[in-house]
Short mmCIF file of C-alpha atoms and ligand atoms in Angstrom, two decimals:
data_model
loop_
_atom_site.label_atom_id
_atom_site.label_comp_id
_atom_site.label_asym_id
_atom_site.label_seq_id
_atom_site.Cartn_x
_atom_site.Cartn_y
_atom_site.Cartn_z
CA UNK A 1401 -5.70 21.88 -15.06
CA UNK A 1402 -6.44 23.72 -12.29
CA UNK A 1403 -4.17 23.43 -8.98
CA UNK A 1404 -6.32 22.35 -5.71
CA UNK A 1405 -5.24 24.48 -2.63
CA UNK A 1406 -4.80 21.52 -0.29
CA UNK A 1407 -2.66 18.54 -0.46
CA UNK A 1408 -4.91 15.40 -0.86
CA UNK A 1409 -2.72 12.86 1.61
CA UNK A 1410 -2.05 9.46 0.39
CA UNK A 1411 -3.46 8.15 3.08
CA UNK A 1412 -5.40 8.99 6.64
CA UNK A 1413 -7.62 8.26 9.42
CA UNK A 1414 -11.67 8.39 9.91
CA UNK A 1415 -12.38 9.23 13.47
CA UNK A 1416 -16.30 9.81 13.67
CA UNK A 1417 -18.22 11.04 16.78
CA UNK A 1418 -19.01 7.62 18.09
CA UNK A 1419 -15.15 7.45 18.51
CA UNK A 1420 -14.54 10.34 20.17
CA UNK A 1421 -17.40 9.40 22.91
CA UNK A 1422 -15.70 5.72 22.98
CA UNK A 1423 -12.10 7.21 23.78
CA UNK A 1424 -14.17 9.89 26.58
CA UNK A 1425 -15.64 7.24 28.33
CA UNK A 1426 -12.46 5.39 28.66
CA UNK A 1427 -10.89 8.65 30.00
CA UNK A 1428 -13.57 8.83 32.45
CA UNK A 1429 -13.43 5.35 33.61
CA UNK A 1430 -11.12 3.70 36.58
CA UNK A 1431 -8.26 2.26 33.90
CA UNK A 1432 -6.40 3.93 32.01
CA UNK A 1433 -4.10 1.14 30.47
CA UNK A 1434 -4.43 -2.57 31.28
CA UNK A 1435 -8.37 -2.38 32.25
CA UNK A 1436 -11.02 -4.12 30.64
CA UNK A 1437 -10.94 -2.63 27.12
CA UNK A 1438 -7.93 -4.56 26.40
CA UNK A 1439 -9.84 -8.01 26.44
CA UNK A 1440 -12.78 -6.75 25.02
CA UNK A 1441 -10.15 -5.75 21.97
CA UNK A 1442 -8.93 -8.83 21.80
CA UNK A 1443 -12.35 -10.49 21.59
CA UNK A 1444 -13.67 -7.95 19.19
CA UNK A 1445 -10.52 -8.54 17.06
CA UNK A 1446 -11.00 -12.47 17.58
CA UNK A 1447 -14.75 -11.95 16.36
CA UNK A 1448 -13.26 -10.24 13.23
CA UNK A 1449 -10.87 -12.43 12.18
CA UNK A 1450 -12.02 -15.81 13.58
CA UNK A 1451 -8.70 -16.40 15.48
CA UNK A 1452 -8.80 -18.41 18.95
CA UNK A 1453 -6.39 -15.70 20.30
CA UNK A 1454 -5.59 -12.34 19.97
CA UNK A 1455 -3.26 -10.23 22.07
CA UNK A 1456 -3.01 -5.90 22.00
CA UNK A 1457 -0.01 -4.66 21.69
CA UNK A 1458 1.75 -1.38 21.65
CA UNK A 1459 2.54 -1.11 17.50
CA UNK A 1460 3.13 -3.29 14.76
CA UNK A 1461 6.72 -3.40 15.06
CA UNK A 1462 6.41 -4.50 18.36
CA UNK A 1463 3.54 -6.95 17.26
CA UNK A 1464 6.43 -8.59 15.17
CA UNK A 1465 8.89 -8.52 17.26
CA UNK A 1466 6.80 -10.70 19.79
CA UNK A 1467 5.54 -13.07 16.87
CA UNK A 1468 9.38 -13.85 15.94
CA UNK A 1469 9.88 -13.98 19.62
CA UNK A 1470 7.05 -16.47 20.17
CA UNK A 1471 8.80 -18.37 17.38
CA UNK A 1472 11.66 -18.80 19.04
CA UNK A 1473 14.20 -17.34 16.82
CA UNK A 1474 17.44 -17.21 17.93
CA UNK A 1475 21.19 -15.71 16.85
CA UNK A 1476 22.00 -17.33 14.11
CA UNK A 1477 18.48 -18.55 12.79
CA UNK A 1478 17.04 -17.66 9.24
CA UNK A 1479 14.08 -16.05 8.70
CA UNK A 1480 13.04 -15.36 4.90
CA UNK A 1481 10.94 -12.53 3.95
CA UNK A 1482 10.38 -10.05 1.25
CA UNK A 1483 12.09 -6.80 0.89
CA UNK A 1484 9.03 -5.20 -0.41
CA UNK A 1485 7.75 -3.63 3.03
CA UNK A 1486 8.08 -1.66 5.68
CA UNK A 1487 11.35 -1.80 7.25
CA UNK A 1488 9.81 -3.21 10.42
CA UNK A 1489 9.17 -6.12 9.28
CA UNK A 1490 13.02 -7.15 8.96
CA UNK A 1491 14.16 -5.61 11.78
CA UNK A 1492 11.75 -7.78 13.83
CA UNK A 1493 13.99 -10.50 12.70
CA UNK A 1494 17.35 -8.60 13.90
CA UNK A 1495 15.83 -7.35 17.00
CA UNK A 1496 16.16 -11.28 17.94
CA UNK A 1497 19.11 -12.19 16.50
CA UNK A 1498 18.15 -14.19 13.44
CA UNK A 1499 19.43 -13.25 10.09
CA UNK A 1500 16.70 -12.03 7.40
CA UNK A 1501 16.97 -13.55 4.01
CA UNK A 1502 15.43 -11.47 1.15
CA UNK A 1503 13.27 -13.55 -1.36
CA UNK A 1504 12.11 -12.01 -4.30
CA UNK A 1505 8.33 -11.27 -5.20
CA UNK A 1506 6.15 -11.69 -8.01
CA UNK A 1507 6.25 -8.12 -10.30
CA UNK A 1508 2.53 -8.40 -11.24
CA UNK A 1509 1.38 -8.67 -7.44
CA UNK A 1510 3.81 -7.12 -5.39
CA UNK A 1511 3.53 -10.55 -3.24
CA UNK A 1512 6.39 -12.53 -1.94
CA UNK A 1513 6.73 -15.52 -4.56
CA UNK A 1514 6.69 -19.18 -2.89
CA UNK A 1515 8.89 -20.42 -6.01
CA UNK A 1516 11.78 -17.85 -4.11
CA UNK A 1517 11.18 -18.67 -0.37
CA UNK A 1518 11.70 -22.22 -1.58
CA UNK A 1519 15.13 -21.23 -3.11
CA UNK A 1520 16.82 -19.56 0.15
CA UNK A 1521 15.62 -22.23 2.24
CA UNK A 1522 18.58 -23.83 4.39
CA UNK A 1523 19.34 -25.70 7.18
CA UNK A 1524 19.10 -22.45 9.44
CA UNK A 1525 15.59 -21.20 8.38
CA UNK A 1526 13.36 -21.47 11.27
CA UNK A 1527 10.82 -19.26 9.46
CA UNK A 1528 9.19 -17.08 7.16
CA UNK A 1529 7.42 -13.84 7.13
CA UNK A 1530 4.89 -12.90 4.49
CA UNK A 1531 3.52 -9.42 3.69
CA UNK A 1532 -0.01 -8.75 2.61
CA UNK A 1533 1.41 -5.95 0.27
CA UNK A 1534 -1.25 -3.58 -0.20
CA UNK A 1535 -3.78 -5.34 1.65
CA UNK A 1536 -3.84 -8.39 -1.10
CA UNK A 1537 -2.34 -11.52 0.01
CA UNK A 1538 0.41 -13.80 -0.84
CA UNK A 1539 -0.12 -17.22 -2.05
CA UNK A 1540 -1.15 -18.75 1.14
CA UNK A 1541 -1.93 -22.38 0.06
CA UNK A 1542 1.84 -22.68 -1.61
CA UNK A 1543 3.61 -20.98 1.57
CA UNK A 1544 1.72 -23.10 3.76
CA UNK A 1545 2.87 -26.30 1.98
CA UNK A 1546 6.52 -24.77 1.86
CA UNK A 1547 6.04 -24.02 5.60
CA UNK A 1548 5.10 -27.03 6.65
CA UNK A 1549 7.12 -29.81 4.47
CA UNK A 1550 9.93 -27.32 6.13
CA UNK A 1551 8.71 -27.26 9.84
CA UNK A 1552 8.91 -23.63 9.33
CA UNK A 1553 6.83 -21.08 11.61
CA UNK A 1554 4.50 -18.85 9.00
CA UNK A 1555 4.32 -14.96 10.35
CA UNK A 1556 1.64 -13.33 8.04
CA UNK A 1557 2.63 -9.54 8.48
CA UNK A 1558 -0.95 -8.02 7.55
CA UNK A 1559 -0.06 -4.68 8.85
CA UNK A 1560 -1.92 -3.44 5.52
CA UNK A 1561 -4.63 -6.35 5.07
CA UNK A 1562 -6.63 -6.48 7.93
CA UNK A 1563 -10.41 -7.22 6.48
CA UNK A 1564 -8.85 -9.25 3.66
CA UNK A 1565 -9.99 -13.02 2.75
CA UNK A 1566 -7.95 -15.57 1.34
CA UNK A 1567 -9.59 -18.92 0.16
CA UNK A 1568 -12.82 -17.48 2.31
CA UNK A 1569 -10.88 -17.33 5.74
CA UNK A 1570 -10.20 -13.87 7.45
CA UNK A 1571 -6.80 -12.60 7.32
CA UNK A 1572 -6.13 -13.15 11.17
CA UNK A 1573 -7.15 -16.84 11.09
CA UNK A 1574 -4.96 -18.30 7.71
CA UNK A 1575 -0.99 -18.50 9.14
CA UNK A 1576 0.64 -19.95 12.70
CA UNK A 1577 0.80 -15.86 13.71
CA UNK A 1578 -0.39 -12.88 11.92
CA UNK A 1579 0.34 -9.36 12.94
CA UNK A 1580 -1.64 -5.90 12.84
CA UNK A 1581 -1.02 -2.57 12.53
CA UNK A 1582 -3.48 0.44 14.02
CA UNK A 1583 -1.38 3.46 12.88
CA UNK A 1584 -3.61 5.96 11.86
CA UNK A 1585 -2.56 5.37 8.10
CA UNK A 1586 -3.90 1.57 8.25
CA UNK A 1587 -7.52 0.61 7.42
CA UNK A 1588 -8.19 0.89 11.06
CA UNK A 1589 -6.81 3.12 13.87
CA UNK A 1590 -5.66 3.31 17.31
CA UNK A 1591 -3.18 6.20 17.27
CA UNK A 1592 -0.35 3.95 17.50
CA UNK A 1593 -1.17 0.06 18.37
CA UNK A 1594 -1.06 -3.59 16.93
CA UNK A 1595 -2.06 -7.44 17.46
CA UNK A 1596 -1.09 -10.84 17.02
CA UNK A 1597 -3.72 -13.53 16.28
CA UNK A 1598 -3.15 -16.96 16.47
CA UNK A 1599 -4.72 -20.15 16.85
CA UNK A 1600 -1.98 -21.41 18.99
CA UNK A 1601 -2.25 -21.72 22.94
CA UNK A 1602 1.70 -21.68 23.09
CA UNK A 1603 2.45 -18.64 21.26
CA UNK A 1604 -0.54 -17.30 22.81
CA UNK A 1605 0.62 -17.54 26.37
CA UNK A 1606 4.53 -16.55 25.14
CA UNK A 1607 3.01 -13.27 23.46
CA UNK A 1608 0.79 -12.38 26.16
CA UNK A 1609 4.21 -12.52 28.38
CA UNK A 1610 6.75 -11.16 26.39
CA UNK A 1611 3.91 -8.20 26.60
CA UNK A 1612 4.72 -8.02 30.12
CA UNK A 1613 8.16 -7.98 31.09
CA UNK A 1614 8.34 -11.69 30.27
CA UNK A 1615 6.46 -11.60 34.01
CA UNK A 1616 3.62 -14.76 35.19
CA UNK A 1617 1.26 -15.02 38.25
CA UNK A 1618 0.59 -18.80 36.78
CA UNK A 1619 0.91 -20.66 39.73
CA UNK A 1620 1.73 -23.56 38.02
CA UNK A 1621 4.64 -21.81 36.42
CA UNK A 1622 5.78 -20.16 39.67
CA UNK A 1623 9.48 -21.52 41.00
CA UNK A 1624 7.84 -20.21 45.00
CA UNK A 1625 4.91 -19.92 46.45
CA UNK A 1626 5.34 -16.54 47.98
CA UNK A 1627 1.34 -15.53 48.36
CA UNK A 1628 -1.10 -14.20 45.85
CA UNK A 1629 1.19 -10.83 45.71
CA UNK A 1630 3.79 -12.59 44.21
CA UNK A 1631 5.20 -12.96 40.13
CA UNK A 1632 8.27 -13.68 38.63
CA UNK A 1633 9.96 -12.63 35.27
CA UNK A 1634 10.37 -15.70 32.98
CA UNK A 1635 12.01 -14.33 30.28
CA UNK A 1636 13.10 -11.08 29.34
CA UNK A 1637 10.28 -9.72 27.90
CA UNK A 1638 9.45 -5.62 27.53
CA UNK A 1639 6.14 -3.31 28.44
CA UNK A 1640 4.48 -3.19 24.69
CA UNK A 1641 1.42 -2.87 26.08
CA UNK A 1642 -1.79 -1.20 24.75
CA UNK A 1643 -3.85 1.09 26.71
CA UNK A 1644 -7.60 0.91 27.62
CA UNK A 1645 -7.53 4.65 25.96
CA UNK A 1646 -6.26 3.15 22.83
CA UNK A 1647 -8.45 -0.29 23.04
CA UNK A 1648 -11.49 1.96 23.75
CA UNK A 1649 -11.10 3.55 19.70
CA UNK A 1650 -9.74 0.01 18.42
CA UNK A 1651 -13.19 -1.48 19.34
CA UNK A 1652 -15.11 1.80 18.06
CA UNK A 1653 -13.20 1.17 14.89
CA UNK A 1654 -13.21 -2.27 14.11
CA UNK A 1655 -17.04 -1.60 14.26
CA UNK A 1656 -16.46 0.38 10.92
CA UNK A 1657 -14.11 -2.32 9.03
CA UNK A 1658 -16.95 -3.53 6.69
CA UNK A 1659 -17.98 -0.16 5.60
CA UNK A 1660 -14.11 1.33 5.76
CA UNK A 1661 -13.64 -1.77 3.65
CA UNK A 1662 -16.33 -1.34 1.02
CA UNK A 1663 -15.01 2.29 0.74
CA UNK A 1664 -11.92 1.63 0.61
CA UNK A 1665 -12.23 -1.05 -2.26
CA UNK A 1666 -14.78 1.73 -4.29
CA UNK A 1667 -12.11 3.66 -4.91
CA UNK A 1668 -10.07 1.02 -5.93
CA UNK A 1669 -12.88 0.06 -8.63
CA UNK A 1670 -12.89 3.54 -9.86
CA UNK A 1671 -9.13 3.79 -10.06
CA UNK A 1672 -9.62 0.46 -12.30
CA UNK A 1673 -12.25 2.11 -14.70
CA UNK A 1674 -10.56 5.03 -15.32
CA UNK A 1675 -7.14 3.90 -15.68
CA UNK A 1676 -6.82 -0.12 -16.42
CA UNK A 1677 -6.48 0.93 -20.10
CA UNK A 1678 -3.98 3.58 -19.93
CA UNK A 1679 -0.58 3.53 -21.82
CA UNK A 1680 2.15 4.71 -19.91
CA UNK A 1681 1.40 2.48 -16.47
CA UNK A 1682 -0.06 -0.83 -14.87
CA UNK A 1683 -2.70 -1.90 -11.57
CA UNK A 1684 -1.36 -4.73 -9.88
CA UNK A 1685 -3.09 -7.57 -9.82
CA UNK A 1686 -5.09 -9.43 -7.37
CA UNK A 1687 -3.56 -13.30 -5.82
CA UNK A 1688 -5.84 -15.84 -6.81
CA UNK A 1689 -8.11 -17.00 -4.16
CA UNK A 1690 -7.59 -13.58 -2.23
CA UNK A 1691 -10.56 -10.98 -1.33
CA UNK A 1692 -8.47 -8.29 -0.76
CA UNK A 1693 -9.56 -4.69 1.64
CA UNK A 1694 -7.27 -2.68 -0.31
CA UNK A 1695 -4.65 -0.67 1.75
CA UNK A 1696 -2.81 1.25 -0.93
CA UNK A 1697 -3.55 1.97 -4.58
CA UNK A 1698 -0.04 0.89 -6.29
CA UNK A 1699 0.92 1.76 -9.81
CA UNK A 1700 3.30 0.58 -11.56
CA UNK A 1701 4.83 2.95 -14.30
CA UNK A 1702 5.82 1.81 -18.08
CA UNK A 1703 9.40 3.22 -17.95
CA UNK A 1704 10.11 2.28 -21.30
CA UNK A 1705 6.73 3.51 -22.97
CA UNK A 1706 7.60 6.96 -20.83
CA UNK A 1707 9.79 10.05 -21.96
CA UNK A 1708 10.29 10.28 -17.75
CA UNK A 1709 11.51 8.43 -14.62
CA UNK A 1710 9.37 8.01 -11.11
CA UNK A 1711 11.06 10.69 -9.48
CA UNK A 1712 9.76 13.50 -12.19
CA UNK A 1713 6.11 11.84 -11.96
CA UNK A 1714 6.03 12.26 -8.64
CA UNK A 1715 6.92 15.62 -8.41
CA UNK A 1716 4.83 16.62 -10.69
CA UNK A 1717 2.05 15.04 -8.69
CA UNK A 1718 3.08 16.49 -5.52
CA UNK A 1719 3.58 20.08 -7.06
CA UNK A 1720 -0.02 18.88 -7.92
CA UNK A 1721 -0.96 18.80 -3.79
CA UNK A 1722 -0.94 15.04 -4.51
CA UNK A 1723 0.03 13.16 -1.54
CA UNK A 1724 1.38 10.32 -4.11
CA UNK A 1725 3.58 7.97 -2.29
CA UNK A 1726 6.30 5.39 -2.49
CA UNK A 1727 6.40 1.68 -1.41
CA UNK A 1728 9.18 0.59 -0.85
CA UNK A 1729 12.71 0.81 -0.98
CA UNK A 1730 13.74 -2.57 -0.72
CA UNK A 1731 14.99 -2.74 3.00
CA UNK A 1732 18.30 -4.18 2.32
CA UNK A 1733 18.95 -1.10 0.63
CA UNK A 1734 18.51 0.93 3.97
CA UNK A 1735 22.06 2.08 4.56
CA UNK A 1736 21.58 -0.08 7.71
CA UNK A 1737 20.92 -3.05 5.90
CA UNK A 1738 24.35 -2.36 4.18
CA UNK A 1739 26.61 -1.95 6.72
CA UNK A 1740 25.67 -5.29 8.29
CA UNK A 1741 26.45 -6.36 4.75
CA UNK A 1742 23.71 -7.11 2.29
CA UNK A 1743 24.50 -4.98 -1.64
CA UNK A 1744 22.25 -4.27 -4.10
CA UNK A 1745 20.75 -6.72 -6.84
CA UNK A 1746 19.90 -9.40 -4.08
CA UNK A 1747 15.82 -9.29 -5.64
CA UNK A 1748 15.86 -7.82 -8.81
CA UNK A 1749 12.19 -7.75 -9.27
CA UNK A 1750 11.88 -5.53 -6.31
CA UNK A 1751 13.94 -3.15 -7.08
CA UNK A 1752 12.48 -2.72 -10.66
CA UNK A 1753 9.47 -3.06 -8.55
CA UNK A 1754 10.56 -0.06 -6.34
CA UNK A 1755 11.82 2.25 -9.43
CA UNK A 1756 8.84 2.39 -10.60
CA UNK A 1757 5.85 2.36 -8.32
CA UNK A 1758 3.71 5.35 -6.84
CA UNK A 1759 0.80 4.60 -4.79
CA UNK A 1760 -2.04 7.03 -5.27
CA UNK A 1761 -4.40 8.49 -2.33
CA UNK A 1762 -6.95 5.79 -1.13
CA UNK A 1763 -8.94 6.12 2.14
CA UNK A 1764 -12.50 6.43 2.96
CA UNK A 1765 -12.61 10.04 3.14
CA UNK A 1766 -11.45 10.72 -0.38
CA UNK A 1767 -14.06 12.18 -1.94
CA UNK A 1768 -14.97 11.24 -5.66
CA UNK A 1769 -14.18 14.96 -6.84
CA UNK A 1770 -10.97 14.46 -5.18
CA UNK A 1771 -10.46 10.86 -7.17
CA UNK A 1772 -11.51 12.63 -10.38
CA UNK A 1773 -8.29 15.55 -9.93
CA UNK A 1774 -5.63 12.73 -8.97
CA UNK A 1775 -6.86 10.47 -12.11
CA UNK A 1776 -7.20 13.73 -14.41
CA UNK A 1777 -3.94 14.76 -13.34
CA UNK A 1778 -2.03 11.58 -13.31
CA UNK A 1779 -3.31 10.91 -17.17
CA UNK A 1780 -2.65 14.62 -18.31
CA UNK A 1781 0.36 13.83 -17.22
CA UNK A 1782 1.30 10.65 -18.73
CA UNK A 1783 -0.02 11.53 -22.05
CA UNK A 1784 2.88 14.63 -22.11
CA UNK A 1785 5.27 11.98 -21.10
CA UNK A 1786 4.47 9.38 -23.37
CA UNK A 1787 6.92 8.27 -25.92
CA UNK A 1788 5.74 8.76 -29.58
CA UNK A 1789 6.77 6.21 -31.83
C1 PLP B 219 2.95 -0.01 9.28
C2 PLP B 219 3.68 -1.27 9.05
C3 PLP B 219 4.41 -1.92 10.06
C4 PLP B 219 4.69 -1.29 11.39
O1 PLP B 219 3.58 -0.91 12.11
P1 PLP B 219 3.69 0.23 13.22
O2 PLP B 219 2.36 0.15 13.90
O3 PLP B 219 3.91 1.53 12.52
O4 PLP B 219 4.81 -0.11 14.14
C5 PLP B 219 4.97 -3.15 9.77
N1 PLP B 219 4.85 -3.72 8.56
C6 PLP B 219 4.18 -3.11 7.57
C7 PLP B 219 4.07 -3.80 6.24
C8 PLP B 219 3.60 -1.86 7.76
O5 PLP B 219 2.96 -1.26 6.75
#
């Protein structure tokens, strides 16, 4: 086949004119950050999801690092989560001083499995954080049982799910907290930026804080009455803060989630056609219940019906100008993660998970010759590699 001159990426952003006028106007307005545009986020996010509350924050690390705040985890606390994710997600945990506990997920789905979280539960979990891997969910109506015959605090990390359903309510709207992700590799974009939804005036009013220095003008939280100049810092909170820049293409974007959505989940159907039935790898599957806006396209490769391992797939896609991809190396096998002392083999299924899996280009600008050359290529591929028996 022939080579294309331009790497495909695995992933990336649709900025459209409308966006570009959006992020102009906010340049020519009065604010800059904290203005107007930051509400009208929120509310537009709120409208999305059907959450009571929404607050704008500076990333999605920082989005999770406010959640676990707003749960009130301390040193010693357990928090259980999967290692199938994005690094952030654990250290959201540390950056508080609770202790992350790895459960193991389900191979077909990629999702963290409820049967595991159950396992590692002790008398020091205060909490668990789920991970809409891929943009599908988890199994929501068996974590929220587990969850709540616990009195455990449910973080849905939906960094890659935003526009997702599970048992016809939003993603946004399902757990006590749910965090977002705007990096321009997500479904939607705000150069760098995140959320937390919640349905939960408490958290609400901790997030919007910790936001802010941990700093409140509530007069009826004041410990003076100084005059209407006057605040005080609460807690010790940080500046994650979005700006009305950055809130000005958030609420030009989240205009496009139902078509970036349908898009998005097109390609997924045509990855489906043209490869459900091909020796050599496997889809994931979808969580019962769950709508899913697909994210990422994950495959999952037949090691033992192939002649090959990951790593010489990939290349070969790459050498292809494939943007293939990998997620994830289980996070306890960060170097990090080892020197504060978790080893390999904790989650078996993720790492069998991780040694195989490539995730394939998917985002709304990839255009159907360009889905053609990555399937063509991917099954030339795996038909050289195949074992013959
Ligand atoms: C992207 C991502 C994050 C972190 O979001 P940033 O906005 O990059 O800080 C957290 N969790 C998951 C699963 C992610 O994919």
């Amino acid at each position: 086949m022939d080579i294309r001159d331009l790497m495909i990426p695995y992933g990336r952003q649709c900025i459209e004119e409308d966006d570009i006028v959006a992020v102009s106007d906010a340049l020519r307005s009065d604010f800059l950050t904290t203005g107007p545009l930051v509400e009208a986020f929120e509310k537009s996010i709120c409208e999305v999801t059907g959450a009571k509350y929404a607050v704008a924050v500076s990333n999605g690390t920082t989005a999770l690092h406010a959640a676990v705040y707003a749960a009130g985890i301390k040193p010693g606390d357990e928090v259980i989560t999967t290692p199938l994710t994005f690094a952030a997600t654990a250290n959201a945990i540390l950056y508080c001083g609770g202790i992350p506990v790895f459960a193991d997920i389900i191979f077909e789905t990629g999702q963290i499995d409820p049967k595991e979280v159950e396992k590692a539960i002790t008398k020091k979990t205060k909490a668990i954080i789920a991970v809409d891997y891929a943009g599908n969910c988890c199994d929501y109506l068996l974590l929220k049982k587990i969850a709540l015959d616990h009195g455990l605090v449910l973080i849905e990390d939906a960094a890659h799910s935003i526009g997702s359903k599970y048992d016809n309510t939003n993603v946004g709207n399902i757990c006590d907290m749910t965090t977002f992700s705007f990096h321009p590799v997500k479904t939607i974009t705000t150069g760098e930026g995140g959320a937390v939804t919640t349905n939960n005036l408490e958290y609400y009013e901790l997030i919007k804080r910790f936001r802010h220095h941990g700093i409140t003008r509530d007069k009826d939280k004041l410990t003076l009455d100084e005059g209407s100049w006057y605040y005080e810092q609460m807690e010790l909170g940080n500046n994650y803060r979005l700006t009305d820049i950055q809130c000005a293409l958030g609420i030009s974007q989240l205009k496009k989630l139902d078509r970036f959505s349908q898009v998005r989940n097109e390609i997924v159907d045509y990855y489906h056609k043209r490869l459900d039935d091909i020796k050599g790898l496997r889809c994931i599957e979808t969580t019962a219940l769950c709508e899913p806006t697909w994210h990422l396209f994950p495959i999952i490769l037949s090691l033992d019906e192939l002649d090959v391992d990951r790593r010489i797939v990939f290349e070969a896609l790459r050498n292809a100008n494939i943007g293939v991809n990998v997620h994830y190396l289980p996070v306890y096998l960060h170097p990090y993660y080892k020197q504060i002392g978790y080893q390999s083999g904790i989650c078996q299924l993720a790492e069998k998970f991780y040694q195989s899996e490539l995730s394939l280009p998917l985002y709304p600008l990839l255009t159907s010759e360009e889905q053609k050359y990555v399937v063509d290529c991917l099954i030339e591929l795996l038909m050289k590699y195949l074992k013959k028996d």
